[in-house]
Short mmCIF file of C-alpha atoms in Angstrom, two decimals:
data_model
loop_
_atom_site.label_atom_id
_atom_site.label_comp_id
_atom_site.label_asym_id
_atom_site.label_seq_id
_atom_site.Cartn_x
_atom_site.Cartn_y
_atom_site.Cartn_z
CA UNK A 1 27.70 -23.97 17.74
CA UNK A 2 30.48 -26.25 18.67
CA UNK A 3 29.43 -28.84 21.52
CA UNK A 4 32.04 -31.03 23.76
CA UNK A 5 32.42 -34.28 22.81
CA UNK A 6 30.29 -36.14 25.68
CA UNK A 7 31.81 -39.65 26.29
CA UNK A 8 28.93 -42.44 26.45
CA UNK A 9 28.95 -45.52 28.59
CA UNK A 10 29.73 -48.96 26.47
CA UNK A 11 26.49 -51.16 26.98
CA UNK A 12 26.60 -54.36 28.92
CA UNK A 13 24.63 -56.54 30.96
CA UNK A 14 24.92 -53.91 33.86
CA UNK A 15 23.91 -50.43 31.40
CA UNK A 16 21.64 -52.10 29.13
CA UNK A 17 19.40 -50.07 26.56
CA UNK A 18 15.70 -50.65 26.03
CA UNK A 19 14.35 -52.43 22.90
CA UNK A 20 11.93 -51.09 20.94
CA UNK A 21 10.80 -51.29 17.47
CA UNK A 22 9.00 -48.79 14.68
CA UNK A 23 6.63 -48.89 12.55
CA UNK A 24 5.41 -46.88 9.27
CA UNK A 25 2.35 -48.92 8.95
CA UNK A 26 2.18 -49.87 5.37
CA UNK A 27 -0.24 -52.30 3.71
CA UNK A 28 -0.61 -51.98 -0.30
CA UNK A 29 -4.03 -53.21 -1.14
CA UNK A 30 -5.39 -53.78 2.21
CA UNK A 31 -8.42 -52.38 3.73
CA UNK A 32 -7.74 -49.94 7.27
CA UNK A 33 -9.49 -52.71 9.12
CA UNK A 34 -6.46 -55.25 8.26
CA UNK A 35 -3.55 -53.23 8.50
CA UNK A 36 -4.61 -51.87 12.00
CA UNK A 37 -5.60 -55.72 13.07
CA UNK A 38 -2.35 -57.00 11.80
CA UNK A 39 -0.64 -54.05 13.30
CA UNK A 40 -2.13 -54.99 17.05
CA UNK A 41 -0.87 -58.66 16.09
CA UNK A 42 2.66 -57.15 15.25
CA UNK A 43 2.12 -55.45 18.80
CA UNK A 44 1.18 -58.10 20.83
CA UNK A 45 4.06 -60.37 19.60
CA UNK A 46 6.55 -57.96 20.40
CA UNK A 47 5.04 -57.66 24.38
CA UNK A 48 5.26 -61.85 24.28
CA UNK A 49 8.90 -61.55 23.08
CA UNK A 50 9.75 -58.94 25.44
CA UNK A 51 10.48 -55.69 23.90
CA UNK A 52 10.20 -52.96 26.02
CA UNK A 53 8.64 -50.82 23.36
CA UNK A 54 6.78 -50.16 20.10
CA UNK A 55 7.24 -47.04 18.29
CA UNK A 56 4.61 -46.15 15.14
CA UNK A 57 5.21 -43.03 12.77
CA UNK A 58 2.36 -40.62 12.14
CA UNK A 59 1.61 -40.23 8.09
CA UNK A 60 -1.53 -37.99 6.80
CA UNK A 61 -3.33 -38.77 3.40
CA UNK A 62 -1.62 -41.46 2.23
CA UNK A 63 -3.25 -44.68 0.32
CA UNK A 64 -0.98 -47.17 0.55
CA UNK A 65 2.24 -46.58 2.18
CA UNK A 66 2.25 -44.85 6.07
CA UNK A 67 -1.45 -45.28 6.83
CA UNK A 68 -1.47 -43.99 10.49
CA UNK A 69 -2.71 -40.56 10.70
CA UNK A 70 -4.50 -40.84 14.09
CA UNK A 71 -1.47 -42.86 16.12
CA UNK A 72 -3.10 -42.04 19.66
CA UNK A 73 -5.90 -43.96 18.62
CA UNK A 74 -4.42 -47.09 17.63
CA UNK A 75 -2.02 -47.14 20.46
CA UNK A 76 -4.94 -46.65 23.11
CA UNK A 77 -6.43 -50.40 21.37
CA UNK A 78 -2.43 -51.46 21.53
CA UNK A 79 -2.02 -50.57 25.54
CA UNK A 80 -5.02 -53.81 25.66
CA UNK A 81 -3.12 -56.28 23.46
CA UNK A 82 0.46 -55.74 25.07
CA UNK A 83 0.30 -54.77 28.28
CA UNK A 84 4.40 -54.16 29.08
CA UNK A 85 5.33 -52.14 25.96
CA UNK A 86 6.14 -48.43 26.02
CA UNK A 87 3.68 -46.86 23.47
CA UNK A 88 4.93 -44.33 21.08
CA UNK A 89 5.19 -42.31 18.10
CA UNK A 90 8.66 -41.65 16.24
CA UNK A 91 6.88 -39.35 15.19
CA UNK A 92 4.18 -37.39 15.36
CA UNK A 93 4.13 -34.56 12.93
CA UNK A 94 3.94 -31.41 15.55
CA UNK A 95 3.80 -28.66 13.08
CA UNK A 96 0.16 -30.30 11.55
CA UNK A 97 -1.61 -30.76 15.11
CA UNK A 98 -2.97 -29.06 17.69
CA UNK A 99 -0.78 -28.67 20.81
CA UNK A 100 -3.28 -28.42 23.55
CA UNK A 101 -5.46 -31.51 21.35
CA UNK A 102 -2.44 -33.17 21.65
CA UNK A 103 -1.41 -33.43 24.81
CA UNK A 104 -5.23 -33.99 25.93
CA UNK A 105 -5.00 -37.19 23.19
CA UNK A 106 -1.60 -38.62 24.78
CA UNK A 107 -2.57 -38.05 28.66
CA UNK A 108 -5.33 -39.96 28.08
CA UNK A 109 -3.35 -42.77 26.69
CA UNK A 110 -0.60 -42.54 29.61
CA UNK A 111 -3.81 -42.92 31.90
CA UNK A 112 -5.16 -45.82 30.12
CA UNK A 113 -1.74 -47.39 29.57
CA UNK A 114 -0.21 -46.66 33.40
CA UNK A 115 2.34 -43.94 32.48
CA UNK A 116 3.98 -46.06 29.32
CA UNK A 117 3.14 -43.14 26.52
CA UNK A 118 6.53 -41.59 24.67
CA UNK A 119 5.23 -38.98 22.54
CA UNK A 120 8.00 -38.63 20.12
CA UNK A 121 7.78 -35.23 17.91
CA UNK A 122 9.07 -33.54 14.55
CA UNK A 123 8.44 -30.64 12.52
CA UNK A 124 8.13 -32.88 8.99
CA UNK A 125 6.38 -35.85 8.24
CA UNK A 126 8.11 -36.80 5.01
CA UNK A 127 5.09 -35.48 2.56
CA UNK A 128 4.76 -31.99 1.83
CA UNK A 129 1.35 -32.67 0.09
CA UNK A 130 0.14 -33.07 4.41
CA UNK A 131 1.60 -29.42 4.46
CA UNK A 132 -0.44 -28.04 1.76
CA UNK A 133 -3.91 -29.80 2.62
CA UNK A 134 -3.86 -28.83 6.47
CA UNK A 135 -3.28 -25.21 5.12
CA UNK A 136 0.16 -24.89 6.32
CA UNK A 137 3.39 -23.61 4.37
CA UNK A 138 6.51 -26.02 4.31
CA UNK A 139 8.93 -23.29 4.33
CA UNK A 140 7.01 -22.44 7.83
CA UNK A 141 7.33 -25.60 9.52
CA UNK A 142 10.05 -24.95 12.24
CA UNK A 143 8.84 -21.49 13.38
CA UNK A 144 5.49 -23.65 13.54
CA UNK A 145 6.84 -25.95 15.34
CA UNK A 146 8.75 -24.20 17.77
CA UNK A 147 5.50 -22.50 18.85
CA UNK A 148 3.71 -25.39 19.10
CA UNK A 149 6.35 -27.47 21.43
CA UNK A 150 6.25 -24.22 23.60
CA UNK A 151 2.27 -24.83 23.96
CA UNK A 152 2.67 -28.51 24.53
CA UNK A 153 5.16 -28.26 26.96
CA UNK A 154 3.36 -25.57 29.38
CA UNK A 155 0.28 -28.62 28.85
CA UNK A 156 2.27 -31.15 29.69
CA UNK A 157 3.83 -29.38 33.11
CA UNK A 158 0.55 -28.18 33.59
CA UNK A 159 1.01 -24.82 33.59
CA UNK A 160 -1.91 -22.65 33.02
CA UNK A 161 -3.60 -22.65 29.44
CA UNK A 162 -4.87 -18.97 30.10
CA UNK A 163 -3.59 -15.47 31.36
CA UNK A 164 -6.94 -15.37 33.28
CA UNK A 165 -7.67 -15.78 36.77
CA UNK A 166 -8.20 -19.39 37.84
CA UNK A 167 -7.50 -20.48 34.10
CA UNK A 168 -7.56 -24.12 33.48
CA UNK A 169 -4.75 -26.54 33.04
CA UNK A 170 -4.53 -29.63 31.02
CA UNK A 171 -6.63 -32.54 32.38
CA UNK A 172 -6.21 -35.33 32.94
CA UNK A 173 -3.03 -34.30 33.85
CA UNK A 174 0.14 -36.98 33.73
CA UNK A 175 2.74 -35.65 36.28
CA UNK A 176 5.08 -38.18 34.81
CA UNK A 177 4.32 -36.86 30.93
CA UNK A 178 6.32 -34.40 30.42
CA UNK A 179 9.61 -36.27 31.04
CA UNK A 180 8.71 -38.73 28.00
CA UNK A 181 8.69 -36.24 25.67
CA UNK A 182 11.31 -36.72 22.56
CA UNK A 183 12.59 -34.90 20.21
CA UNK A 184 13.31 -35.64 16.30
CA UNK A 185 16.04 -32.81 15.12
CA UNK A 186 18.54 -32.32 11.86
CA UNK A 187 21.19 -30.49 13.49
CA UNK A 188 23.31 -29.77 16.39
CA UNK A 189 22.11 -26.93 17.41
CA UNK A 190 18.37 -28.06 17.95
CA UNK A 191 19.72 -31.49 19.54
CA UNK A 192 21.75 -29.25 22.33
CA UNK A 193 18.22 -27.53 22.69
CA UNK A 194 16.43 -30.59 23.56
CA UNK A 195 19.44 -31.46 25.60
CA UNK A 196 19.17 -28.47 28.01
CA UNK A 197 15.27 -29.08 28.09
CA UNK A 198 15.55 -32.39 29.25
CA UNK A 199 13.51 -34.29 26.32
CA UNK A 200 14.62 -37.40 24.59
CA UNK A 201 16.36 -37.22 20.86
CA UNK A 202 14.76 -39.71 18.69
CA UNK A 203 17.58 -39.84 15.81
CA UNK A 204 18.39 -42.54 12.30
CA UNK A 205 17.19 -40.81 9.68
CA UNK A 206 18.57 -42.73 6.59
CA UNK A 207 19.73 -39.21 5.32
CA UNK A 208 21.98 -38.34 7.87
CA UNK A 209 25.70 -40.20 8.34
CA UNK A 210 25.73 -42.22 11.45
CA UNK A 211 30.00 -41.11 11.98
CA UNK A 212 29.46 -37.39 10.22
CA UNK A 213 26.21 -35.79 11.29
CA UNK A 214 24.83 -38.06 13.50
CA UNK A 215 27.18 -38.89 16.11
CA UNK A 216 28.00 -34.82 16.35
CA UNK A 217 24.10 -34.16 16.85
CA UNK A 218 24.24 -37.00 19.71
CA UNK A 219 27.44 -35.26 21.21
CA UNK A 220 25.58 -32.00 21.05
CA UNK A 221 22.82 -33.07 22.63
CA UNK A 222 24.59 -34.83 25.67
CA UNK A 223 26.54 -31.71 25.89
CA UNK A 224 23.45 -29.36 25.91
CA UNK A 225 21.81 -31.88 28.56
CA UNK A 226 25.02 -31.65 30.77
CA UNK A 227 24.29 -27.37 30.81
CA UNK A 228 21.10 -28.08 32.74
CA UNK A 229 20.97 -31.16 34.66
CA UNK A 230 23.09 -32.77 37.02
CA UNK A 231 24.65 -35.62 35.81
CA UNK A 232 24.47 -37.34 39.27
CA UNK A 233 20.89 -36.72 39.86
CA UNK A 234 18.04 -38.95 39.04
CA UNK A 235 17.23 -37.69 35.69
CA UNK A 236 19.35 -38.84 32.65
CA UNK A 237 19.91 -38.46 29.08
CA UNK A 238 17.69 -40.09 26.59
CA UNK A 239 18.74 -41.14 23.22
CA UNK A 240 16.61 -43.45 21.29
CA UNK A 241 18.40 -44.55 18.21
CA UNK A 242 16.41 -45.99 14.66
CA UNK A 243 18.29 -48.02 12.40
CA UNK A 244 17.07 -50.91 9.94
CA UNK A 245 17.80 -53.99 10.67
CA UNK A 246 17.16 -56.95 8.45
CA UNK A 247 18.31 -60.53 8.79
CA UNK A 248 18.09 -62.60 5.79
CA UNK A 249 19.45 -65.62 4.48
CA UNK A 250 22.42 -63.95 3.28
CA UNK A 251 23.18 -60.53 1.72
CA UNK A 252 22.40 -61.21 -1.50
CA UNK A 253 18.66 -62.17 -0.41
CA UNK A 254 18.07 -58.89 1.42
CA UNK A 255 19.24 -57.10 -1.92
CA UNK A 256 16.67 -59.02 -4.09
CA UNK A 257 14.05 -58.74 -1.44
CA UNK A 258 14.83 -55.19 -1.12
CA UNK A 259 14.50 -54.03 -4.76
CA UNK A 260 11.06 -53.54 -5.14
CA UNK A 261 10.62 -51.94 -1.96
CA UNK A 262 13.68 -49.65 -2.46
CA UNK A 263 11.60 -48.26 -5.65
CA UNK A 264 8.34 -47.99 -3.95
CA UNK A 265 9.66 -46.03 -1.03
CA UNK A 266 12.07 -43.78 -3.69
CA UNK A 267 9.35 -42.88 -5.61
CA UNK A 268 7.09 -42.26 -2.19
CA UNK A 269 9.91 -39.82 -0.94
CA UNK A 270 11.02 -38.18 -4.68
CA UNK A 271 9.37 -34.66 -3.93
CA UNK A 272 11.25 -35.05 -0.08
CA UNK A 273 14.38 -36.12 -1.61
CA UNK A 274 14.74 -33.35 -3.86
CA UNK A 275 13.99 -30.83 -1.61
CA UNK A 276 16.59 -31.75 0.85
CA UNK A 277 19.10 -31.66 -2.06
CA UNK A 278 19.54 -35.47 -2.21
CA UNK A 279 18.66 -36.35 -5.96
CA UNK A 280 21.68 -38.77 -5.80
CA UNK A 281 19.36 -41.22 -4.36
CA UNK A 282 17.12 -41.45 -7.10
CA UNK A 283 19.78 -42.48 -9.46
CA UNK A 284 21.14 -45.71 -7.18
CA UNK A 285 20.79 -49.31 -8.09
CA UNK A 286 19.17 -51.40 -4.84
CA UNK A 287 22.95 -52.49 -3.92
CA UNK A 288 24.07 -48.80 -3.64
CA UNK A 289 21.27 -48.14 -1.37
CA UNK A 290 22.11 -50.69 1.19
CA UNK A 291 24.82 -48.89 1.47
CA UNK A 292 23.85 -45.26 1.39
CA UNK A 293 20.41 -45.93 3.18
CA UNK A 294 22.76 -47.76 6.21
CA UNK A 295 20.51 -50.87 5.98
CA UNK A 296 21.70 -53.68 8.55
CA UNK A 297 21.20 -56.64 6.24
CA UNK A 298 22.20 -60.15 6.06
CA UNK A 299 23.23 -62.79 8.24
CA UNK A 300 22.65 -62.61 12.19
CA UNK A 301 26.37 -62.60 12.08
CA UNK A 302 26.38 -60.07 9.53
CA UNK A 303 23.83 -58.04 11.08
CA UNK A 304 25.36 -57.88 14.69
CA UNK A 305 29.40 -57.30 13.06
CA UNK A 306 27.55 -53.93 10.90
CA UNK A 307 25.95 -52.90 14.31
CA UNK A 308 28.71 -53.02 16.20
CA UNK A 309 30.76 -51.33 13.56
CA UNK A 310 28.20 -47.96 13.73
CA UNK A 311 29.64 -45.53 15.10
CA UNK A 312 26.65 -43.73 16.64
CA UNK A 313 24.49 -46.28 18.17
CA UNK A 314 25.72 -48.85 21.62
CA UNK A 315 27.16 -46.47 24.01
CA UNK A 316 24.58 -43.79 23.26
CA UNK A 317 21.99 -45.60 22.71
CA UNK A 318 18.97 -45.44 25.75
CA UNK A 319 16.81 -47.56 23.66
CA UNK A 320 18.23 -49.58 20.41
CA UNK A 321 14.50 -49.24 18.19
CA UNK A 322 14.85 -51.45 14.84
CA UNK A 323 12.99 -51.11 12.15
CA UNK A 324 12.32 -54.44 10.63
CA UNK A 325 9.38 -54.38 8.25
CA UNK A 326 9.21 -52.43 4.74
CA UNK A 327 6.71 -51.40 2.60
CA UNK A 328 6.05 -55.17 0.80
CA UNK A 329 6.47 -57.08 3.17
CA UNK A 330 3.91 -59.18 5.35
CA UNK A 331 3.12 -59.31 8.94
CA UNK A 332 4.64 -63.09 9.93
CA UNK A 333 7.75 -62.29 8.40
CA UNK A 334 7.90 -59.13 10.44
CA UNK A 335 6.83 -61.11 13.49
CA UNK A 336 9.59 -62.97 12.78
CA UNK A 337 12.51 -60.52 12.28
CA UNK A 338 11.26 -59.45 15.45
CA UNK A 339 12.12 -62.97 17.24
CA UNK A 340 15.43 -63.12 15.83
CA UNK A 341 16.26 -59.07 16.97
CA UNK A 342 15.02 -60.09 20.44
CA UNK A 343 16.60 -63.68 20.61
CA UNK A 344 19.73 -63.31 18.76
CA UNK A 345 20.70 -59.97 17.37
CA UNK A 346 19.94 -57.77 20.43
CA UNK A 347 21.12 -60.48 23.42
CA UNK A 348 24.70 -59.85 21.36
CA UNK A 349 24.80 -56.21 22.97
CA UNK A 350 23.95 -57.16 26.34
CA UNK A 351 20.22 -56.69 26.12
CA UNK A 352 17.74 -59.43 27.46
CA UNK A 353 13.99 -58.69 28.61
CA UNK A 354 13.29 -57.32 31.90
CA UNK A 355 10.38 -59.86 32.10
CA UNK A 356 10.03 -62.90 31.49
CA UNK A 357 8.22 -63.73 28.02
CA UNK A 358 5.75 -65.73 27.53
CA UNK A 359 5.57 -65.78 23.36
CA UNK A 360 7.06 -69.88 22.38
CA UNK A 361 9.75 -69.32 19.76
CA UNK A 362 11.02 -71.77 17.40
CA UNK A 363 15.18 -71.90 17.09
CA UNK A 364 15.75 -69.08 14.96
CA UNK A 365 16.25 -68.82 11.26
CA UNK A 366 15.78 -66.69 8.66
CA UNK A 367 14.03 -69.23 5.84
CA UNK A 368 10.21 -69.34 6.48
CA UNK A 369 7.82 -72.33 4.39
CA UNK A 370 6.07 -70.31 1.33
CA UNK A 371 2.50 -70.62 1.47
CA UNK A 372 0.54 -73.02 -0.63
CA UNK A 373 4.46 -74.13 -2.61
CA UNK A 374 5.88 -76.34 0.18
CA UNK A 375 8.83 -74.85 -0.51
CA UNK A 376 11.89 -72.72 1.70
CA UNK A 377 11.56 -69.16 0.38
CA UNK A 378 13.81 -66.24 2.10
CA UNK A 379 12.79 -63.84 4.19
CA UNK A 380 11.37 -60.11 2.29
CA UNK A 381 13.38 -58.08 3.55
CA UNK A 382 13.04 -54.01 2.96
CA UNK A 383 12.92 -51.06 4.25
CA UNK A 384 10.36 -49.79 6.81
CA UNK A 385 6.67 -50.55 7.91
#
């Protein structure tokens, strides 16, 4: 379908966007109990800093890299240790869950939390081998999924969960739930979808062109919002935009930081990769990846000139949600890109926290003191948490 290009407002001071960040929970090595402790630490430093919200991916089965099958879980211990953030998932993998189990899981949250849950939804999780050992086909996953939205949706509005008399709806029942409800799509045509039902598009897959395929699914989703709702009334478009963003040194640290990761999360996404018909990235040296992956790296300077160069994120973007943490790397470095997102990076494009922050930052740099050396080592720098 062809949408109309849908002009977006420039942000400033006066339209700001939201600041989040995401998460894919790695931690080579480490037992569950540290990666979920360090996880809440990552969590609460973001609250003292400001952000407005944290975003964690759901992963199934996996050993080392994306260790956060139950999300709703951990975020109902993460509502305790940062009380401001928005709480949620970019994204949860619809087509493996339960819809009614589901929304029951997330309107508890939004209860315990005070109406901050974003449940954030996709058809694909990024590992087929989920597909197979939940007994569900991959070549199924968007008919799946389209049934499945259906049944959370008519949960969410709490419609009835029966055809029979006095049948029962979903309880406890969020009134506000239903209008935090995103959307992760591929294409055009499911982004105008979303658009006319009023959910958020969660969008920056590293696959997808930020000025060829994803500023077009953007337009078509504004454009497919426009069909149903009134631009002047009290609801409004929601775009929350994913890119990585990496401050370093310089950008030749990020690249040598970036190397080892780049080959763990290659190999982790071969089978993904080839399936989607993009083998090319299996061949490319850590440099070419930068560029082809659309990795923010280097220099605040650096880093805030490449942002404002993307063509498909300020002016569209409802909330700006980095990812600064990759599969190596440790939790007081990510702590730390966080600080200099929030204090440097982000202020750049008019954001600043609606509240005021209580976490004591030192001037920000991008060298840290290796342990036990004495030393100034750089930053690791990667490619997602």
């Amino acid at each position: 379908m062809t949408a109309t290009a849908v002009s977006a407002p420039t942000p400033t001071a006066q339209h700001p966007f939201k600041l989040g960040f995401l998460t894919h929970v790695n931690g080579p090595g480490k037992d569950a109990r540290t990666v979920y402790r360090e996880l809440l630490d990552l969590f609460q430093a973001a609250d003292e800093l400001g952000y407005d919200g944290g975003w964690v991916a759901q992963h199934h089965l996996r050993r080392d890299y994306g260790r956060l099958p139950s999300p709703w879980v951990f975020l109902a211990a993460a509502a305790q240790r940062a009380p401001h953030l928005h709480l949620g998932t970019a994204v949860t993998t619809l087509t493996l869950e339960d819809p009614l189990r589901l929304a029951e899981d997330v309107s508890v949250l939004d209860a315990i939390s005070d109406g901050r849950a974003e449940l954030g939804v996709g058809s694909a999780g990024g590992s087929y081998d989920s597909f197979r050992a939940f007994g569900r086909v991959v070549s199924d996953r968007r008919e799946v999924y389209d049934d499945h939205l259906a049944k959370l949706r008519a949960a969410l509005t709490g419609q009835p969960l029966t055809d029979a008399p006095g049948a029962p709806t979903l309880q406890p029942h969020s009134p506000g739930l239903a209008g935090r409800l995103w959307q992760a799509v591929g294409n055009g045509e499911r982004a105008a979808d979303a658009g006319r039902l009023g959910d958020g598009l969660l969008i920056g897959t590293h696959l997808l062109d930020p000025e060829t395929a994803q500023k077009p699914i953007i337009e078509a989703y504004l454009a497919g919002w426009r069909q149903t709702h009134d631009p002047d009334g009290p609801e409004h478009p929601r775009a929350g935009i994913v890119r990585w963003v990496f401050p370093a040194d310089d950008r030749a640290a990020a690249r040598d930081d970036l190397g080892p990761a780049l080959v763990v999360q290659r190999e982790m996404h071969r089978e993904t990769y080839t399936e989607l018909g993009a083998t090319e990235l299996l061949e490319l040296t850590a440099e070419q990846l930068l560029d082809h992956l659309h990795v923010h790296c280097g220099t605040v300077d650096e880093v805030i000139a490449s942002l404002r160069a993307d063509p498909a994120l300020f002016g569209y973007a409802d909330w700006f949600v980095p990812i600064v943490s990759h599969e190596l790397s440790d939790v007081d470095a990510d702590i730390r890109r966080l600080e200099v997102v929030a204090t440097e990076i982000a202020p750049a494009f008019g954001w600043s926290p609606a509240r005021e922050t209580s976490r004591v930052t030192e001037s920000p740099v991008v060298s840290v003191g290796a342990v036990g050396d004495g030393d100034v080592t750089r930053f690791p720098i990667g490619v997602h948490r």
